[in-house]
Short mmCIF file of C-alpha atoms in Angstrom, two decimals:
data_model
loop_
_atom_site.label_atom_id
_atom_site.label_comp_id
_atom_site.label_asym_id
_atom_site.label_seq_id
_atom_site.Cartn_x
_atom_site.Cartn_y
_atom_site.Cartn_z
CA ALA A 1 75.44 15.40 -31.05
CA GLN A 2 72.80 17.51 -29.55
CA LYS A 3 69.20 17.16 -30.54
CA ILE A 4 65.92 18.45 -30.12
CA THR A 5 62.67 16.40 -31.09
CA GLN A 6 59.08 17.96 -31.56
CA THR A 7 56.92 14.95 -32.34
CA GLN A 8 53.74 16.85 -32.86
CA PRO A 9 53.47 18.71 -36.18
CA GLY A 10 49.86 20.47 -35.34
CA MET A 11 47.81 20.33 -32.33
CA PHE A 12 44.27 21.42 -31.83
CA VAL A 13 42.85 22.68 -28.57
CA GLN A 14 39.47 24.20 -27.73
CA GLU A 15 39.53 27.53 -26.01
CA LYS A 16 39.62 27.46 -22.02
CA GLU A 17 40.99 23.89 -22.20
CA ALA A 18 44.93 22.87 -21.47
CA VAL A 19 47.29 21.73 -23.98
CA THR A 20 50.61 19.94 -23.72
CA LEU A 21 53.18 20.32 -26.42
CA ASP A 22 55.95 17.73 -26.36
CA CYS A 23 59.56 18.25 -26.49
CA THR A 24 62.47 15.91 -25.77
CA TYR A 25 66.09 16.43 -26.05
CA ASP A 26 69.34 14.64 -26.22
CA THR A 27 72.92 16.00 -24.90
CA SER A 28 75.65 14.28 -22.95
CA ASP A 29 76.25 17.78 -21.29
CA PRO A 30 74.84 17.41 -17.70
CA SER A 31 74.41 21.31 -17.72
CA TYR A 32 72.02 22.87 -20.29
CA GLY A 33 69.15 25.02 -20.77
CA LEU A 34 65.71 24.66 -22.39
CA PHE A 35 63.56 27.16 -23.92
CA TRP A 36 60.02 27.95 -25.55
CA TYR A 37 59.13 30.15 -28.05
CA LYS A 38 56.13 31.19 -29.88
CA GLN A 39 55.91 32.42 -33.47
CA PRO A 40 52.58 33.90 -34.42
CA SER A 41 51.44 34.30 -37.93
CA SER A 42 52.94 37.76 -38.05
CA GLY A 43 56.61 35.82 -37.89
CA GLU A 44 58.22 37.38 -34.90
CA MET A 45 59.85 35.14 -32.42
CA ILE A 46 58.44 35.39 -28.57
CA PHE A 47 60.36 34.03 -25.61
CA LEU A 48 58.23 32.10 -23.43
CA ILE A 49 60.05 30.35 -20.61
CA TYR A 50 63.16 28.98 -19.82
CA GLN A 51 64.01 25.80 -17.69
CA GLY A 52 67.98 25.05 -16.22
CA SER A 53 69.05 21.61 -16.09
CA TYR A 54 69.93 22.00 -12.40
CA ASP A 55 66.60 23.87 -11.34
CA GLN A 56 64.54 21.69 -8.78
CA GLN A 57 61.40 23.06 -9.56
CA ASN A 58 59.41 23.05 -12.96
CA ALA A 59 59.41 26.62 -14.42
CA THR A 60 56.07 28.62 -14.79
CA GLU A 61 55.20 32.01 -16.57
CA GLY A 62 51.52 33.06 -16.17
CA ARG A 63 49.82 30.57 -17.95
CA TYR A 64 52.75 28.64 -19.42
CA SER A 65 54.21 26.18 -17.19
CA LEU A 66 57.20 23.61 -18.37
CA ASN A 67 57.00 19.74 -17.18
CA PHE A 68 60.77 18.91 -16.95
CA GLN A 69 61.27 15.35 -16.53
CA LYS A 70 65.27 15.20 -16.83
CA ALA A 71 65.50 11.34 -16.50
CA ARG A 72 63.29 11.16 -19.54
CA LYS A 73 64.79 14.27 -21.38
CA SER A 74 61.81 15.66 -21.91
CA ALA A 75 60.60 19.28 -21.47
CA ASN A 76 56.90 19.64 -22.40
CA LEU A 77 55.13 23.04 -22.41
CA VAL A 78 52.05 23.03 -20.86
CA ILE A 79 49.45 26.19 -21.71
CA SER A 80 46.55 26.31 -19.30
CA ALA A 81 43.13 28.05 -20.34
CA SER A 82 44.07 28.27 -24.05
CA GLN A 83 43.03 31.55 -25.73
CA LEU A 84 42.52 32.01 -29.52
CA GLY A 85 45.82 34.38 -29.30
CA ASP A 86 47.66 31.10 -28.52
CA SER A 87 47.04 30.17 -32.22
CA ALA A 88 50.55 30.05 -33.42
CA MET A 89 54.09 28.03 -33.90
CA TYR A 90 55.60 26.71 -31.03
CA PHE A 91 59.52 25.80 -30.85
CA CYS A 92 61.44 24.12 -28.26
CA ALA A 93 65.16 24.97 -28.02
CA MET A 94 68.42 23.85 -25.81
CA ILE A 95 71.69 24.97 -25.30
CA PRO A 96 74.23 22.67 -23.71
CA TYR A 97 76.66 24.73 -21.68
CA ASN A 98 79.77 23.25 -23.01
CA THR A 99 78.50 24.99 -26.54
CA ASP A 100 77.38 28.25 -27.48
CA LYS A 101 75.00 26.87 -29.69
CA LEU A 102 71.24 27.01 -29.27
CA ILE A 103 69.15 24.46 -30.93
CA PHE A 104 65.91 24.25 -32.12
CA GLY A 105 63.33 21.30 -32.86
CA THR A 106 61.09 21.61 -35.75
CA GLY A 107 57.96 23.23 -34.13
CA THR A 108 54.46 22.39 -33.35
CA ARG A 109 51.63 24.53 -34.70
CA LEU A 110 49.02 24.92 -32.04
CA GLN A 111 45.29 26.11 -33.44
CA VAL A 112 42.99 27.43 -30.77
CA PHE A 113 39.28 27.05 -31.86
CA PRO A 114 36.53 28.43 -30.23
CA ASN B 1 64.70 51.22 -27.79
CA ALA B 2 64.96 49.40 -31.62
CA GLY B 3 66.47 45.78 -30.14
CA VAL B 4 67.55 43.72 -33.23
CA THR B 5 67.23 45.35 -36.40
CA GLN B 6 67.44 43.41 -39.81
CA THR B 7 67.45 44.62 -43.26
CA PRO B 8 66.20 44.36 -45.85
CA LYS B 9 62.83 42.91 -45.12
CA PHE B 10 62.41 41.13 -48.31
CA GLN B 11 65.06 40.58 -51.03
CA VAL B 12 64.75 38.65 -54.18
CA LEU B 13 68.30 37.45 -56.07
CA LYS B 14 69.14 35.70 -59.03
CA THR B 15 71.52 32.54 -58.95
CA GLY B 16 75.10 33.45 -58.66
CA GLN B 17 74.48 37.07 -57.10
CA SER B 18 75.95 38.11 -53.82
CA MET B 19 74.68 40.27 -51.11
CA THR B 20 74.67 41.04 -47.39
CA LEU B 21 71.80 40.88 -44.76
CA GLN B 22 72.49 43.44 -42.26
CA CYS B 23 71.56 42.99 -38.49
CA ALA B 24 72.23 45.69 -35.81
CA GLN B 25 71.27 45.60 -32.16
CA ASP B 26 71.46 48.45 -29.72
CA MET B 27 71.21 46.85 -26.31
CA ASN B 28 75.04 45.99 -26.06
CA HIS B 29 74.55 42.42 -26.30
CA GLU B 30 77.77 40.45 -26.57
CA TYR B 31 76.27 37.28 -28.24
CA MET B 32 74.76 37.32 -31.95
CA SER B 33 73.68 34.63 -34.08
CA TRP B 34 71.94 33.83 -37.58
CA TYR B 35 69.25 31.41 -38.03
CA ARG B 36 67.54 30.33 -41.05
CA GLN B 37 63.65 29.23 -40.80
CA ASP B 38 62.70 26.59 -43.54
CA PRO B 39 59.05 24.53 -43.39
CA GLY B 40 59.28 21.52 -41.57
CA MET B 41 62.69 21.92 -40.37
CA GLY B 42 62.50 24.60 -37.74
CA LEU B 43 65.34 27.02 -37.01
CA ARG B 44 68.95 26.08 -38.02
CA LEU B 45 71.81 27.94 -36.81
CA ILE B 46 74.12 29.11 -39.30
CA HIS B 47 76.78 31.04 -37.57
CA TYR B 48 77.19 32.82 -34.29
CA SER B 49 79.39 35.23 -32.29
CA VAL B 50 80.43 35.75 -28.54
CA GLY B 51 81.74 38.82 -28.94
CA ALA B 52 83.32 41.37 -31.42
CA GLY B 53 86.19 39.78 -33.24
CA ILE B 54 85.00 36.32 -32.65
CA THR B 55 82.60 34.27 -34.67
CA ASP B 56 82.08 30.43 -35.40
CA GLN B 57 80.02 27.84 -37.61
CA GLY B 58 76.65 26.96 -36.45
CA GLU B 59 74.81 23.61 -37.94
CA VAL B 60 74.50 25.08 -41.31
CA PRO B 61 77.53 27.32 -42.42
CA ASN B 62 78.15 26.53 -45.95
CA GLY B 63 77.49 29.42 -48.38
CA TYR B 64 77.73 32.06 -45.76
CA ASN B 65 80.20 34.23 -44.10
CA VAL B 66 79.94 36.64 -41.09
CA SER B 67 81.98 39.12 -39.36
CA ARG B 68 81.69 41.03 -36.19
CA SER B 69 83.92 43.95 -36.25
CA THR B 70 81.64 46.04 -33.61
CA THR B 71 79.84 44.65 -30.73
CA GLU B 72 76.71 46.38 -32.42
CA ASP B 73 76.56 44.75 -35.88
CA PHE B 74 76.68 41.33 -37.65
CA PRO B 75 76.08 40.94 -41.33
CA LEU B 76 75.46 37.71 -43.03
CA ARG B 77 77.18 37.47 -46.40
CA LEU B 78 75.97 35.24 -49.14
CA LEU B 79 78.89 35.20 -51.87
CA SER B 80 77.19 33.01 -54.40
CA ALA B 81 73.37 32.55 -53.77
CA ALA B 82 71.81 29.65 -54.56
CA PRO B 83 68.13 28.49 -54.86
CA SER B 84 68.60 26.60 -51.92
CA GLN B 85 69.12 29.39 -49.61
CA THR B 86 65.69 30.45 -50.19
CA SER B 87 64.56 31.04 -46.72
CA VAL B 88 63.66 33.26 -44.04
CA TYR B 89 66.77 34.66 -42.28
CA PHE B 90 66.56 35.79 -38.18
CA CYS B 91 69.23 37.37 -36.64
CA ALA B 92 69.25 37.12 -32.79
CA SER B 93 71.25 38.47 -29.80
CA SER B 94 71.59 38.24 -26.00
CA TYR B 95 73.92 39.91 -23.54
CA SER B 96 75.79 36.50 -22.52
CA ASN B 97 76.67 33.60 -24.50
CA ARG B 98 75.39 31.46 -21.55
CA LEU B 99 71.57 31.66 -22.56
CA MET B 100 69.35 31.69 -19.13
CA GLY B 101 65.99 32.62 -18.48
CA ASN B 102 67.16 36.32 -18.16
CA SER B 103 69.16 36.20 -21.11
CA PRO B 104 67.03 34.71 -23.75
CA LEU B 105 67.68 35.35 -27.24
CA HIS B 106 66.32 38.42 -28.65
CA PHE B 107 64.91 38.20 -32.28
CA GLY B 108 64.91 40.68 -35.01
CA ASN B 109 61.79 40.29 -37.34
CA GLY B 110 63.18 38.46 -40.09
CA THR B 111 64.45 38.74 -43.77
CA ARG B 112 62.54 36.66 -46.55
CA LEU B 113 64.96 35.82 -49.31
CA THR B 114 64.05 34.30 -52.39
CA VAL B 115 66.77 32.99 -55.05
CA THR B 116 65.24 32.36 -58.43
#
């Protein structure tokens, strides 16, 4: 069965510092996609970044990068130069491409302090 | 461009009542899905559809029905509400079931449902 694990319920980081949010996954499908979403306190879900299982390079989108270690089945999100507006819940998600189901982890609440 | 629209935003039901959560998208997306979000459990997939006339079960389908008679609409029906169905419900869509960076899920703003 497919599974996503986020072991950090909460994280704190000081403004302007970098932070890594952990995500591990389990799937037997060699072809899959990995996503990170942000959910601010207002409740909407915001797509941040995507990594395909066959992508050779780690994905980057502005201050967000995905540290993809395929052999270890991990897809950690790195946020550089944290801002107060980064305070939110962050969800890792995976879709094995032999299914049509995007499965989410339980999330990590990030708090950025001045 | 409205994107994914969910109605209502809030709803209170009594145990045993039925209701339909509405979801509509105006992006001509083929793929649509429903999630529920509960504290400490993340988002769990209820049902999904890869196109009009096609639906399938997700992780937690019991107690919910869906239909997809048009590309635009994907309503979620609770036939006999239970307190365990108290949750925030999200509808999401994508133009392809093969979700990728250029076709991520676009989410509605959610419906907060309380069953007493």
